[in-house]
């Protein structure tokens, strides 16, 4: 038997795409984590995100409840007119949201959901996600070089990580996991490596958002080597 929702560690998934990172957390045995909300702007990725939320909800219900999910995926059949199934779909639709982070109304909706779930520094929870990588990726940068009027400083995608940072500063997750592409290490904006700015901002979210640094910062650990970044100091 899996953990119940009261014992599971809540997860917020931003820039979720179709939900690959969330799948890793939610596929662990005994349900140690539970996605409470995921946000994605692309309608096709969001459709997959909602479908996988539906799968997880039905799986937790047990028994033969997953059949409607497989029928929907394999046969394209409509959901049965069953109260439990319809309720599960409604719950999935409330969990997986099509939001454009940076939009004031969508940000307000996300904040309301986070507060409704009681997330904050007094409660252990995890923030995950991958801010858009098209501006950083090697392929994306190659395409941008072919545009005579392209200016990295004017590409808002370079700075969408600040929407992720806003949540960190405001609600203080115990842990956050941010993924991105290989090209981010060499990407520059205004002659400066954007990755250095991201590390500095994530390690001290109060300073980065113009707030008084009255709380502890974060230690940033690489998942591919032993490097640690902490308040401007790179440690081996």
CSV table of C-alpha atoms in Angstrom, one decimal, residues 8-175:
chain,number,residue,atom,x,y,z
A,8,UNK,CA,3.6,12.2,0.8
A,9,UNK,CA,5.9,15.1,0.1
A,10,UNK,CA,4.1,17.7,-2.1
A,11,UNK,CA,5.7,18.6,-5.5
A,12,UNK,CA,5.1,21.7,-7.6
A,13,UNK,CA,6.2,21.2,-11.3
A,14,UNK,CA,6.8,24.4,-13.3
A,15,UNK,CA,7.5,24.6,-17.0
A,16,UNK,CA,6.5,20.9,-16.8
A,17,UNK,CA,6.3,20.1,-20.5
A,18,UNK,CA,4.6,16.7,-20.9
A,19,UNK,CA,5.7,15.8,-17.4
A,20,UNK,CA,9.0,13.8,-17.8
A,21,UNK,CA,10.6,15.1,-14.6
A,22,UNK,CA,7.5,14.6,-12.6
A,23,UNK,CA,7.2,11.1,-13.9
A,24,UNK,CA,10.5,10.3,-12.2
A,25,UNK,CA,9.3,11.4,-8.8
A,26,UNK,CA,5.8,10.0,-9.1
A,27,UNK,CA,6.9,6.6,-10.3
A,28,UNK,CA,8.8,5.7,-7.1
A,29,UNK,CA,7.3,2.9,-5.1
A,30,UNK,CA,5.0,3.6,-2.1
A,31,UNK,CA,4.3,7.2,-3.4
A,32,UNK,CA,6.8,9.2,-1.3
A,33,UNK,CA,6.0,12.2,-3.5
A,34,UNK,CA,2.7,13.6,-4.7
A,35,UNK,CA,2.4,16.3,-7.5
A,36,UNK,CA,-0.1,18.9,-6.3
A,37,UNK,CA,0.1,21.1,-9.3
A,38,UNK,CA,2.0,21.2,-12.6
A,39,UNK,CA,2.1,24.1,-15.0
A,40,UNK,CA,2.7,24.1,-18.8
A,41,UNK,CA,1.8,26.6,-21.5
A,42,UNK,CA,1.9,24.4,-24.6
A,43,UNK,CA,-1.6,22.9,-25.2
A,44,UNK,CA,-0.2,19.6,-26.6
A,45,UNK,CA,2.3,19.1,-23.8
A,46,UNK,CA,-0.5,20.0,-21.3
A,47,UNK,CA,-2.8,17.4,-22.8
A,48,UNK,CA,-0.2,14.7,-22.0
A,49,UNK,CA,0.5,16.2,-18.6
A,50,UNK,CA,-3.2,16.0,-17.7
A,51,UNK,CA,-3.5,12.4,-19.1
A,52,UNK,CA,-0.6,11.2,-16.9
A,53,UNK,CA,-2.1,12.9,-13.9
A,54,UNK,CA,-5.3,11.0,-14.6
A,55,UNK,CA,-3.3,7.8,-14.8
A,56,UNK,CA,-1.7,8.4,-11.4
A,57,UNK,CA,-5.0,9.2,-9.7
A,58,UNK,CA,-6.7,6.0,-11.1
A,59,UNK,CA,-3.6,3.9,-10.1
A,60,UNK,CA,-3.9,5.1,-6.5
A,61,UNK,CA,-7.6,4.1,-6.6
A,62,UNK,CA,-6.5,0.5,-7.3
A,63,UNK,CA,-8.5,-2.4,-8.6
A,64,UNK,CA,-9.5,-2.3,-12.3
A,65,UNK,CA,-9.7,1.5,-12.3
A,66,UNK,CA,-6.9,1.9,-14.9
A,67,UNK,CA,-9.0,0.4,-17.7
A,68,UNK,CA,-10.6,3.7,-18.8
A,69,UNK,CA,-7.1,5.2,-19.1
A,70,UNK,CA,-5.9,2.4,-21.4
A,71,UNK,CA,-9.1,2.5,-23.4
A,72,UNK,CA,-8.7,6.2,-23.8
A,73,UNK,CA,-5.1,5.9,-25.0
A,74,UNK,CA,-5.4,2.7,-27.1
A,75,UNK,CA,-9.0,2.9,-28.5
A,76,UNK,CA,-9.8,6.6,-28.2
A,77,UNK,CA,-13.0,5.8,-26.3
A,78,UNK,CA,-14.8,8.4,-24.3
A,79,UNK,CA,-14.6,8.2,-20.5
A,80,UNK,CA,-17.5,6.2,-19.0
A,81,UNK,CA,-20.3,8.0,-17.3
A,82,UNK,CA,-19.1,6.8,-13.9
A,83,UNK,CA,-18.9,9.2,-11.0
A,84,UNK,CA,-15.5,8.0,-9.7
A,85,UNK,CA,-13.9,8.2,-13.2
A,86,UNK,CA,-15.4,11.6,-13.9
A,87,UNK,CA,-14.1,12.8,-10.5
A,88,UNK,CA,-10.6,11.5,-11.2
A,89,UNK,CA,-10.6,13.3,-14.5
A,90,UNK,CA,-11.7,16.5,-12.8
A,91,UNK,CA,-9.0,16.1,-10.2
A,92,UNK,CA,-6.4,15.6,-13.0
A,93,UNK,CA,-7.6,18.7,-14.7
A,94,UNK,CA,-7.1,20.6,-11.4
A,95,UNK,CA,-3.6,19.3,-11.0
A,96,UNK,CA,-2.3,19.8,-14.5
A,97,UNK,CA,-2.8,23.4,-15.6
A,98,UNK,CA,-2.2,25.1,-18.9
A,99,UNK,CA,-0.6,28.3,-17.6
A,100,UNK,CA,1.8,30.9,-19.0
A,101,UNK,CA,4.2,31.7,-16.2
A,102,UNK,CA,4.9,35.4,-16.2
A,103,UNK,CA,1.3,36.3,-17.0
A,104,UNK,CA,-0.1,38.1,-14.0
A,105,UNK,CA,-3.4,36.2,-13.9
A,106,UNK,CA,-1.7,32.8,-14.3
A,107,UNK,CA,0.9,33.7,-11.7
A,108,UNK,CA,-1.9,34.6,-9.3
A,109,UNK,CA,-3.7,31.3,-9.9
A,110,UNK,CA,-0.5,29.4,-9.3
A,111,UNK,CA,0.1,31.3,-6.1
A,112,UNK,CA,-3.5,30.6,-4.9
A,113,UNK,CA,-3.0,26.9,-5.4
A,114,UNK,CA,0.3,26.9,-3.6
A,115,UNK,CA,-1.2,28.7,-0.6
A,116,UNK,CA,-4.3,26.4,-0.7
A,117,UNK,CA,-2.0,23.4,-0.2
A,118,UNK,CA,-0.2,25.1,2.7
A,119,UNK,CA,3.2,25.1,1.0
A,120,UNK,CA,5.9,27.2,2.6
A,121,UNK,CA,9.2,27.0,4.5
A,122,UNK,CA,7.5,25.3,7.5
A,123,UNK,CA,6.4,22.4,5.4
A,124,UNK,CA,8.8,20.1,3.5
A,125,UNK,CA,8.0,20.3,-0.3
A,126,UNK,CA,9.9,20.1,-3.5
A,127,UNK,CA,9.9,22.4,-6.6
A,128,UNK,CA,10.8,20.8,-9.9
A,129,UNK,CA,10.9,21.9,-13.5
A,130,UNK,CA,12.8,23.0,-16.5
A,131,UNK,CA,12.6,26.6,-17.6
A,132,UNK,CA,12.4,26.9,-21.4
A,133,UNK,CA,15.7,25.9,-23.1
A,134,UNK,CA,15.3,27.1,-26.7
A,135,UNK,CA,17.3,30.2,-26.1
A,136,UNK,CA,20.2,28.3,-24.4
A,137,UNK,CA,20.4,25.1,-26.6
A,138,UNK,CA,23.1,24.8,-29.2
A,139,UNK,CA,20.5,24.2,-31.9
A,140,UNK,CA,18.5,27.2,-30.8
A,141,UNK,CA,21.5,29.5,-30.7
A,142,UNK,CA,22.5,28.3,-34.2
A,143,UNK,CA,19.1,29.3,-35.5
A,144,UNK,CA,19.2,32.6,-33.7
A,145,UNK,CA,22.5,33.5,-35.3
A,146,UNK,CA,20.8,33.3,-38.6
A,147,UNK,CA,18.4,36.1,-37.6
A,148,UNK,CA,19.9,39.5,-38.4
A,149,UNK,CA,17.8,41.4,-35.9
A,150,UNK,CA,18.2,38.8,-33.0
A,151,UNK,CA,19.4,40.2,-29.7
A,152,UNK,CA,19.9,37.8,-26.8
A,153,UNK,CA,19.1,40.6,-24.3
A,154,UNK,CA,15.6,41.0,-25.9
A,155,UNK,CA,14.8,37.2,-25.8
A,156,UNK,CA,12.5,36.8,-22.8
A,157,UNK,CA,13.2,33.1,-22.8
A,158,UNK,CA,16.6,33.8,-21.3
A,159,UNK,CA,14.9,35.1,-18.2
A,160,UNK,CA,11.9,32.8,-17.7
A,161,UNK,CA,14.0,31.1,-15.0
A,162,UNK,CA,13.1,34.1,-12.8
A,163,UNK,CA,9.5,32.9,-12.7
A,164,UNK,CA,10.9,29.7,-11.1
A,165,UNK,CA,13.1,31.9,-8.8
A,166,UNK,CA,10.0,33.9,-7.7
A,167,UNK,CA,8.4,30.8,-6.3
A,168,UNK,CA,11.6,29.8,-4.6
A,169,UNK,CA,11.9,33.2,-2.9
A,170,UNK,CA,8.3,33.4,-1.9
A,171,UNK,CA,7.5,29.9,-0.7
A,172,UNK,CA,10.9,28.4,0.2
A,173,UNK,CA,10.8,24.8,-1.0
A,174,UNK,CA,13.1,22.5,1.1
A,175,UNK,CA,14.6,21.3,-2.2
